[in-house]
Short mmCIF file of C-alpha atoms in Angstrom, two decimals:
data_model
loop_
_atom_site.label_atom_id
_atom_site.label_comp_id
_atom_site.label_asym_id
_atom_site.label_seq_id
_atom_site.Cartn_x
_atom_site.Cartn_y
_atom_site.Cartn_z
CA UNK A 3 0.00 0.00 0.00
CA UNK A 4 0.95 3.84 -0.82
CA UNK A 5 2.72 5.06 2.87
CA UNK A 6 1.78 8.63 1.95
CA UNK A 7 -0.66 10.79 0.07
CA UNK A 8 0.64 12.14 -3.25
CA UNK A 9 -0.99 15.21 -2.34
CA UNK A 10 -4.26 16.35 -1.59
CA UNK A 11 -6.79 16.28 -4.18
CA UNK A 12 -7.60 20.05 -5.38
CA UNK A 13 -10.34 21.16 -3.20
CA UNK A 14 -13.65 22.62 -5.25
CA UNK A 15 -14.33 24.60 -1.90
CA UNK A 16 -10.82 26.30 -2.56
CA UNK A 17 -11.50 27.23 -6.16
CA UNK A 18 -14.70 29.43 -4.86
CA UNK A 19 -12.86 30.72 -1.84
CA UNK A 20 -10.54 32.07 -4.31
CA UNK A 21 -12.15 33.71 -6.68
CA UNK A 22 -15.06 35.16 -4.27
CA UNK A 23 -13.70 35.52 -1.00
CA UNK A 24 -17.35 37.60 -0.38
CA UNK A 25 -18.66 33.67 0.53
CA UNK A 26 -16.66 33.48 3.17
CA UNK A 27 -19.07 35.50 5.38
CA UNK A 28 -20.51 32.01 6.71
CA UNK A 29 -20.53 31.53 10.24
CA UNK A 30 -20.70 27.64 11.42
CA UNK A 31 -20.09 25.92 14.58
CA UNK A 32 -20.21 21.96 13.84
CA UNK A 33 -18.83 18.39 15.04
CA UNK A 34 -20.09 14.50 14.41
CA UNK A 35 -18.94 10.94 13.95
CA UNK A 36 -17.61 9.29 11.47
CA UNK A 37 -16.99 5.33 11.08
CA UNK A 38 -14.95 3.98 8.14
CA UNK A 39 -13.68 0.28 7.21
CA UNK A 40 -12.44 -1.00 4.42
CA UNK A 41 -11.66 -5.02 4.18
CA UNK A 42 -9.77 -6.24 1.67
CA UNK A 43 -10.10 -10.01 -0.54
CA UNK A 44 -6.64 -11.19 -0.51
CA UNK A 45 -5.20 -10.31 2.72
CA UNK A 46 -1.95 -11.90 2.41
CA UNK A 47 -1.37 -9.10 -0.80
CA UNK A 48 -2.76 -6.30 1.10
CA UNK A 49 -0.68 -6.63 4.00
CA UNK A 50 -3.89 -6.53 6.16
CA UNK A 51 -7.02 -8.21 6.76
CA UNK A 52 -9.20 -4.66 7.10
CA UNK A 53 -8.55 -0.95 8.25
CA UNK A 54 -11.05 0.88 10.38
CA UNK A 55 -11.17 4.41 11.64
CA UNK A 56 -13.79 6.11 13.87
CA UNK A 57 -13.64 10.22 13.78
CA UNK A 58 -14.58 12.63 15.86
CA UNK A 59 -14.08 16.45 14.45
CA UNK A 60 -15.07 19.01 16.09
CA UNK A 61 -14.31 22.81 14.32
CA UNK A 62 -15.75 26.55 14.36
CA UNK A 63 -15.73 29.05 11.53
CA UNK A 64 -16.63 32.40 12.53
CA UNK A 65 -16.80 35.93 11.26
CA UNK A 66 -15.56 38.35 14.18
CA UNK A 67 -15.08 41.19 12.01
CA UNK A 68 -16.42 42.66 8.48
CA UNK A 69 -12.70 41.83 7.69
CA UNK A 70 -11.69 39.00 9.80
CA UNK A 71 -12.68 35.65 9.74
CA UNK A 72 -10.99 32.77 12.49
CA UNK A 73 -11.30 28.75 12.31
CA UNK A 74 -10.26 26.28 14.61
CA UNK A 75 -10.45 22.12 14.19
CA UNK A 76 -9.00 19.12 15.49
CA UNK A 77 -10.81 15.69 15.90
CA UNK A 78 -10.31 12.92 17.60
CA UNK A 79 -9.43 9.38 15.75
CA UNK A 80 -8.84 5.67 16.67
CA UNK A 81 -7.53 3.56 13.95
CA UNK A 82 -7.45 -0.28 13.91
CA UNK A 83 -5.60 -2.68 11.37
CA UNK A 84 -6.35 -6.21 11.78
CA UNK A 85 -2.86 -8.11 10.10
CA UNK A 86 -3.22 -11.11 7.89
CA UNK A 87 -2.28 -13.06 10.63
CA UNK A 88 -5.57 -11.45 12.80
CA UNK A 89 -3.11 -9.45 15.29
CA UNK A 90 -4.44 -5.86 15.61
CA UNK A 91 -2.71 -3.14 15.89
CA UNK A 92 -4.36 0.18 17.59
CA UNK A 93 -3.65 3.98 17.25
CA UNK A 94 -5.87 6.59 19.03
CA UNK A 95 -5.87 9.94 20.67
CA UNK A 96 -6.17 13.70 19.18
CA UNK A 97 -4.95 14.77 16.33
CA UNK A 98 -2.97 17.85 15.30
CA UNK A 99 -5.08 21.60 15.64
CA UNK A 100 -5.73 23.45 12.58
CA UNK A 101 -5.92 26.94 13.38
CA UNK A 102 -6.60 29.40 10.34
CA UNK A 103 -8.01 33.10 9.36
CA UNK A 104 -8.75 35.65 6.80
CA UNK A 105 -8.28 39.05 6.33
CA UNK A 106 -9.45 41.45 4.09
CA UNK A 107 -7.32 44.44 4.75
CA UNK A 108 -8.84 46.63 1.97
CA UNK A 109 -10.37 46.44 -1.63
CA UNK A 110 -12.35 43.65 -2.02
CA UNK A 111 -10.74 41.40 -4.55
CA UNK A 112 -7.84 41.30 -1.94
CA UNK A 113 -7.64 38.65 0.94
CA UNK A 114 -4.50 37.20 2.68
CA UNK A 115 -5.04 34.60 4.47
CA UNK A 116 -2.83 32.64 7.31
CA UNK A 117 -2.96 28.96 9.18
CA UNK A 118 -0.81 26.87 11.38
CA UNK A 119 -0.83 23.53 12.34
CA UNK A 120 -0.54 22.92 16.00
CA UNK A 121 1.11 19.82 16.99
CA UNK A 122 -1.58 18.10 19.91
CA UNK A 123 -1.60 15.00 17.66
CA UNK A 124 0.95 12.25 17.91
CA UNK A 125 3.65 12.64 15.87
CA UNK A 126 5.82 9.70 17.22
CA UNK A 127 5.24 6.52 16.71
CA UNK A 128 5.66 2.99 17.76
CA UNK A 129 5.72 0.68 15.24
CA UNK A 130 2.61 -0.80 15.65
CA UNK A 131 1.37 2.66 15.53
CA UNK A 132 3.46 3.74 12.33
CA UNK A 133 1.97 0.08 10.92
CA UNK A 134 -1.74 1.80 11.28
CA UNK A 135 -0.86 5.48 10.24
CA UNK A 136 0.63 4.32 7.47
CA UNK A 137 -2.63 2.49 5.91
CA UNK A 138 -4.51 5.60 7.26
CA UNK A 139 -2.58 7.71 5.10
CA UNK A 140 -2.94 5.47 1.98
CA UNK A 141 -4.18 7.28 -1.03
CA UNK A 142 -6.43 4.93 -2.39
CA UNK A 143 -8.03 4.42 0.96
CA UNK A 144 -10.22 8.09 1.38
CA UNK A 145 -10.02 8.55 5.22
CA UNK A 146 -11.68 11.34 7.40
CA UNK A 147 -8.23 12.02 8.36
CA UNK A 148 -5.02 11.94 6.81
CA UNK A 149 -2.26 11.52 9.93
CA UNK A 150 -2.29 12.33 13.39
CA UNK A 151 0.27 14.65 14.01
CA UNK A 152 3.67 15.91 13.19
CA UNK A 153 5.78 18.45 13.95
CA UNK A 154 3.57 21.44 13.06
CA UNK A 155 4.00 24.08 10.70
CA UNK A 156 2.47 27.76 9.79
CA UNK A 157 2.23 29.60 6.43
CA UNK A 158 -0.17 32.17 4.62
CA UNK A 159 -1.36 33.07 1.31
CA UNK A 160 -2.25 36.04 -0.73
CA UNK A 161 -5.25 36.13 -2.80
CA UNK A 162 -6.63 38.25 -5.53
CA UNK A 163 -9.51 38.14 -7.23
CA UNK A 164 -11.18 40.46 -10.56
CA UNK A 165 -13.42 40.19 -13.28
CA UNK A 166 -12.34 40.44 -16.55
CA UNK A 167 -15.28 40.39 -19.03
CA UNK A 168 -17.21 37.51 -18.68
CA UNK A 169 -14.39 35.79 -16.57
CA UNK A 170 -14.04 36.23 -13.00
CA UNK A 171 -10.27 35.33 -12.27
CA UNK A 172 -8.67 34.84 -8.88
CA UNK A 173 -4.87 34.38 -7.86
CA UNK A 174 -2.77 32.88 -4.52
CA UNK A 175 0.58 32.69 -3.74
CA UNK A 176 1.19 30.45 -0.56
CA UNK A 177 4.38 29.86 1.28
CA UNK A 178 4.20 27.44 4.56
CA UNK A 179 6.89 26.90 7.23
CA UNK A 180 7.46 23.15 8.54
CA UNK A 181 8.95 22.33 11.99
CA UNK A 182 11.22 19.21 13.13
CA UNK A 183 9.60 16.47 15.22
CA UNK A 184 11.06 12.96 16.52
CA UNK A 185 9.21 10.34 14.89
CA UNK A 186 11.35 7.28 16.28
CA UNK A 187 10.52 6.93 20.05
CA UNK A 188 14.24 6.51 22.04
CA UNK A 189 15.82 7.77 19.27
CA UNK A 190 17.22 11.33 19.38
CA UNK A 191 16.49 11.93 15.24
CA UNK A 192 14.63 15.22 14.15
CA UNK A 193 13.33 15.24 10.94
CA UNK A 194 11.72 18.08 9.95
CA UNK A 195 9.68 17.70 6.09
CA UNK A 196 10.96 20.25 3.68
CA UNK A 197 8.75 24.13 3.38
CA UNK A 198 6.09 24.51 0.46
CA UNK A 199 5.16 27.21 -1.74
CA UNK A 200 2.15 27.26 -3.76
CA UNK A 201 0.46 29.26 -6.28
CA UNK A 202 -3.10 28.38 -8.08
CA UNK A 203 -5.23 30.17 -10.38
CA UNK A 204 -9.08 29.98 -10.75
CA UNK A 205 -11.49 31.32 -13.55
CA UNK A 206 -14.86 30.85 -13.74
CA UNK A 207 -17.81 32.11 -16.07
CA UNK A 208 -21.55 31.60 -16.53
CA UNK A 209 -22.22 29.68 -19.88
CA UNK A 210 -26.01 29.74 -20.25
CA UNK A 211 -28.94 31.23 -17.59
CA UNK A 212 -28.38 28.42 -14.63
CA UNK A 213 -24.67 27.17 -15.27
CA UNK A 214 -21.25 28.17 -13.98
CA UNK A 215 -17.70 26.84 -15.62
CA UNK A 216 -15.06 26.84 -13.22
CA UNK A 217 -10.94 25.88 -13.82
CA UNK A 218 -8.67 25.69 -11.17
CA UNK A 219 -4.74 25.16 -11.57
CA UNK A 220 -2.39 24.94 -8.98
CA UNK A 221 1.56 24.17 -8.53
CA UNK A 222 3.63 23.06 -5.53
CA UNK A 223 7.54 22.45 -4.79
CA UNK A 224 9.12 21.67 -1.84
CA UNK A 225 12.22 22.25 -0.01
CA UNK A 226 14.44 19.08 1.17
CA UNK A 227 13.74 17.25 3.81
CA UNK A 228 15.49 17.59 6.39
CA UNK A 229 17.26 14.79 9.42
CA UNK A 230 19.76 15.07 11.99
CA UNK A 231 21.41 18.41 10.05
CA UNK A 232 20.86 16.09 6.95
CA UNK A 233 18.89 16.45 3.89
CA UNK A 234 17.62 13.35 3.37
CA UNK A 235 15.09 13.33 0.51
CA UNK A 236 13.77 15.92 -2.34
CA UNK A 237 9.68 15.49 -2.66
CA UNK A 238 8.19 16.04 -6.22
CA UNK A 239 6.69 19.05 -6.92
CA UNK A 240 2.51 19.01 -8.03
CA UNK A 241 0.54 20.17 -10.68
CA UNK A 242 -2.63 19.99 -10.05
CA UNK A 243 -5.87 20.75 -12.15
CA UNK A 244 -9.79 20.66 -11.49
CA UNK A 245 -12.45 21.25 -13.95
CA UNK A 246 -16.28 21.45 -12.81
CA UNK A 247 -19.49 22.65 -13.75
CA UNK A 248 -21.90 23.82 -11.33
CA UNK A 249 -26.04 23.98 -12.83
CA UNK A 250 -29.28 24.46 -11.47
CA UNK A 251 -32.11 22.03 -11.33
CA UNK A 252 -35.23 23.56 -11.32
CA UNK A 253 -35.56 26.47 -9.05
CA UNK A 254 -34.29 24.59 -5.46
CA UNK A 255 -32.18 21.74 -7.32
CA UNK A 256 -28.85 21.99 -8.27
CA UNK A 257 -25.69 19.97 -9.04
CA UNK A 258 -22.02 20.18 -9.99
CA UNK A 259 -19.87 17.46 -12.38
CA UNK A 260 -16.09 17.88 -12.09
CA UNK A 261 -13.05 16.03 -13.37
CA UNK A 262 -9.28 16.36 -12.26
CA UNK A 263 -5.56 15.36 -12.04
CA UNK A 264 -2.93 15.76 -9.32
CA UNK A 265 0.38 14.80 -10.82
CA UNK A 266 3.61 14.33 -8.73
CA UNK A 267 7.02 13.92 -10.38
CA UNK A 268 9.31 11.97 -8.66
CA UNK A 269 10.99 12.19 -5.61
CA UNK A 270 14.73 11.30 -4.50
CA UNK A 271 16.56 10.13 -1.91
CA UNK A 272 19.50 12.31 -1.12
CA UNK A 273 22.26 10.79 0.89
CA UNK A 274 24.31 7.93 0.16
CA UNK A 275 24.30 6.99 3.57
CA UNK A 276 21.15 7.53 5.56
CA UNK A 277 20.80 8.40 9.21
CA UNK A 278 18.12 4.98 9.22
CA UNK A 279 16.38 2.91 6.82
CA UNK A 280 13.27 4.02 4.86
CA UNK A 281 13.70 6.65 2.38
CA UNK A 282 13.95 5.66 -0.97
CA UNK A 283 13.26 7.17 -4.28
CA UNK A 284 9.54 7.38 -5.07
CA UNK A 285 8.30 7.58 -8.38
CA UNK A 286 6.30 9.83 -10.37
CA UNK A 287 2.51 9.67 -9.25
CA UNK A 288 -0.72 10.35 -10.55
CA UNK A 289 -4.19 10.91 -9.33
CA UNK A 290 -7.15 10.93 -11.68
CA UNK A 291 -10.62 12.16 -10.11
CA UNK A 292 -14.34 12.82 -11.61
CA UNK A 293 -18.04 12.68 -9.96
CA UNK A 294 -20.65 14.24 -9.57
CA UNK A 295 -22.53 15.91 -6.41
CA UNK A 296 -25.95 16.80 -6.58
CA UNK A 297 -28.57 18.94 -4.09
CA UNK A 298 -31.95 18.12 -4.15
CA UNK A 299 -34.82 19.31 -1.46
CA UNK A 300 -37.09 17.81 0.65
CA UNK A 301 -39.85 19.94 1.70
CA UNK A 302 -39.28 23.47 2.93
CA UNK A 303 -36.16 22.29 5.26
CA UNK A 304 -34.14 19.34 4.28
CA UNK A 305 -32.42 18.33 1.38
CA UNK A 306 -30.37 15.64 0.39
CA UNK A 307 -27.20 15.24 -1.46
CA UNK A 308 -26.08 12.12 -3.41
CA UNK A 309 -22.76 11.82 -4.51
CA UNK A 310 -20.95 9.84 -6.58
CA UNK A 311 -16.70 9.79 -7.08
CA UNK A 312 -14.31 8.03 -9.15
CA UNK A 313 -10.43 8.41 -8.62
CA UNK A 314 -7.99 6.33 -10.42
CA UNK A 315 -3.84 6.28 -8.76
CA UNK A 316 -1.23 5.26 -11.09
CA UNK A 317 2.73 5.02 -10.06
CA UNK A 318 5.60 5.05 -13.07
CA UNK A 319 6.71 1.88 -11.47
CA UNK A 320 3.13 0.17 -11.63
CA UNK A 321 3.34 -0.61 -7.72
CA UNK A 322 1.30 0.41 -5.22
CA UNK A 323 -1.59 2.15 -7.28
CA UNK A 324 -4.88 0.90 -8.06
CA UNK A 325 -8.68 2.75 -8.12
CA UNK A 326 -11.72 3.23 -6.21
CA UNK A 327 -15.08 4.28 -6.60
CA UNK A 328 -17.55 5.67 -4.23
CA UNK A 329 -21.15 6.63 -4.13
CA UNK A 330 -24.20 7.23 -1.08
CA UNK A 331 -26.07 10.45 -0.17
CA UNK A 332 -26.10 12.31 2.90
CA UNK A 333 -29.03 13.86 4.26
CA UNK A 334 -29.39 17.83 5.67
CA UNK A 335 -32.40 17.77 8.45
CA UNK A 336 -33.11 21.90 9.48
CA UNK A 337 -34.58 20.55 13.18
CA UNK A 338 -34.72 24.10 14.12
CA UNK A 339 -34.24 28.08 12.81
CA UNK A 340 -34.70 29.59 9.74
CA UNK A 341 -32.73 31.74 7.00
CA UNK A 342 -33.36 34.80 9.05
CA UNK A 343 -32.50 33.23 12.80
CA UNK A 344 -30.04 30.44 14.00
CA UNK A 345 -30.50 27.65 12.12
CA UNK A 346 -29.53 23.81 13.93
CA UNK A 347 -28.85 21.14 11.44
CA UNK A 348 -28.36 17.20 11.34
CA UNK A 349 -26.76 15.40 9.03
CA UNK A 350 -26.51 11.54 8.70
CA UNK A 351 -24.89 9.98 5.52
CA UNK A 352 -23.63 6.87 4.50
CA UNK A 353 -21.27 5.72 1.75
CA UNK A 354 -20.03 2.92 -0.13
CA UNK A 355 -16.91 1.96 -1.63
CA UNK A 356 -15.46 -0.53 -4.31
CA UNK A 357 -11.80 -0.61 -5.51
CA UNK A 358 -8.82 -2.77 -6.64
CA UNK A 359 -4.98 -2.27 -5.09
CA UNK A 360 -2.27 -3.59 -7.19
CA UNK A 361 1.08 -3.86 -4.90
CA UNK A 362 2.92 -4.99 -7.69
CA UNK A 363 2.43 -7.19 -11.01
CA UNK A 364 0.59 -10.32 -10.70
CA UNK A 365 -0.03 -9.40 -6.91
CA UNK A 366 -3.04 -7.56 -6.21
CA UNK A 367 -6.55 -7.52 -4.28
CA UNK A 368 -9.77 -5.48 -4.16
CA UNK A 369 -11.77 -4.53 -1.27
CA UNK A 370 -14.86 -2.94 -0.04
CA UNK A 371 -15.57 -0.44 2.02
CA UNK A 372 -18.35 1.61 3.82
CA UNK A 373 -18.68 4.91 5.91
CA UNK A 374 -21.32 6.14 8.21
CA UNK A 375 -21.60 9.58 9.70
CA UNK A 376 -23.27 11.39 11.91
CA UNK A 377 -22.90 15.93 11.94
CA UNK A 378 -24.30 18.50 13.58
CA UNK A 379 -23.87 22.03 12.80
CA UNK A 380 -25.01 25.40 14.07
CA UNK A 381 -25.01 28.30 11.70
CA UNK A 382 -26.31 31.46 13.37
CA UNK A 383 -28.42 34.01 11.94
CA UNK A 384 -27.65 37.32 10.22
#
């Protein structure tokens, strides 16, 4: 199995964030459950029997000024991989704090924006535990969290955003700031992952009465990382791309389609000698993703939202890649408020998953998977 992420997947949320930062005005105060397994047909391939995790975030979002904007989230998580053998092994406790805010310190098609990373999570690990964080953190294997903890970090962005003609077009520069941790317990090694800059652009456009085109493009390198005043490896940078279309159904319907790639060039391993074992090179990656999300109502108050998600991971070295395919609804219940007053909302889902890991040629297994969740989430009135 993968033992990292390539990357995150380009986040739709991001490419409307950036181009109208006006939609940031939402205030929300939420937390729920989450329960995810996955259990795979040849065990002995997969290196485990099944992976479970059960979440618990809990995050706020609020707007304390006209210009200033502040959200905090953490959750707690308990992971559990049961070996081919049927040994579990068990990692639990809080993960790392994401702290973040916005500012708009003038016009309004500027916003800078700033986060950090706050390490309450665990960032080291027995091996037992690095055994379960590892499968957590597997791409193919879509998890309500991706690790948790490390050393921290802290970085900020710039944003613009204009209209030009029909297009409205948005810029961000990012730059983030990673810090050492110990991930080997009784042994004095700091290794602290290499800094990140970023930049993405966005443009989107109406193309008929009820339909919006978006585009977002984004690029990421990385410093070296870094171990016991070593650098021990060079990540690959990203290019990543998302295309989507967002349409109305009728007049309380709507839905969005979207396709996109994350592509990782290779990475390297730096020293002839290393500190310890486990860095090698990793080869190129790349992430193929399309679905479809959809919105329709129930009644005057609810509303529910099927979804449906393809993503396909391919490696230059054909190991460890593979696909998976997901699809369930979750349900929005208004139990109390209105658009004009507090508003308190439920919402249960529940998901399915199908997909097919190859570790290497000839040696590879599918698996099945389901998630249920529970949320609840207060967004006060205007």
């Amino acid at each position: 199995m993968p033992l990292a992420r390539a990357g995150c997947a380009v986040s739709l949320a991001a490419a409307v964030m950036l181009v109208a930062p006006g939609l940031l005005d939402a205030q929300l105060i939420g937390a729920g459950a989450r329960y995810q397994t996955y259990v795979f047909d040849e065990p002995a391939i997969a290196g485990a029997e099944s992976v479970s995790l059960q979440a618990t975030p809990v995050g706020v979002n609020l707007d304390l000024h006209e210009r200033f904007s502040l959200s905090i989230g953490t959750a707690f998580a308990k992971g559990i991989v049961t070996g081919p053998n049927g040994v579990e092994s068990t990692l639990s406790g809080i993960t790392d704090t994401e702290v973040g805010f916005t500012v708009r310190p003038g016009p309004s098609w500027l916003l800078v924006s700033g986060n950090a990373t706050i390490p309450t999570g665990a960032a080291t690990l027995t091996t037992a535990e690095s055994y379960v964080a590892a499968y957590v953190a597997a791409q193919l294997l879509p998890f309500a969290i991706g690790t948790w903890g490390t050393g921290g970090s802290a970085g900020g962005s710039v944003s613009v955003a204009r209209q030009l003609g029909a297009w409205g077009v948005g810029f961000s520069a990012g730059y983030r700031l990673a810090q050492a941790y110990e991930p080997i317990p009784d042994l004095s090694f700091q290794y602290r992952p290499g800094n990140a800059m970023q930049f993405r652009i966005a443009l989107d456009r109406n193309v008929s009465s009820s339909g919006t085109l978006s585009v977002l493009a984004g690029f990421q390198a990385f410093a070296e990382d870094e171990g016991a005043g070593t650098n021990l490896f060079q990540s690959g940078s990203r290019l990543q791309g998302v295309v989507s279309y967002a349409f109305a159904l009728g007049r309380r319907n709507s839905g969005l389609v979207y396709a996109g790639l994350n592509h990782r060039s290779a990475g390297f391993a730096l020293p002839a000698d290393l500190p310890f074992g486990g860095i090698v090179d990793s080869p190129s990656q790349q992430l193929f993703m399309g679905g479809t999300n959809l919105r329709l109502a129930i009644g005057r108050a609810s509303a529910v939202l099927p979804r449906a998600e393809l993503m396909v991971y391919r490696t230059a070295d054909g190991k460890s890649q593979g696909w998976v395919g997901t699809f369930g609804p979750e349900v929005e219940l208004r139990v109390a408020g209105n658009s004009s007053s507090s508003q308190f909302i439920i919402a249960p889902s529940g998901l399915a998953r199908v997909g097919n890991v190859i570790v290497e040629e000839g040696a590879e297994s599918s698996f099945l998977g389901w998630e249920a969740g529970l949320t609840f989430r207060l967004v006060p009135g205007r």
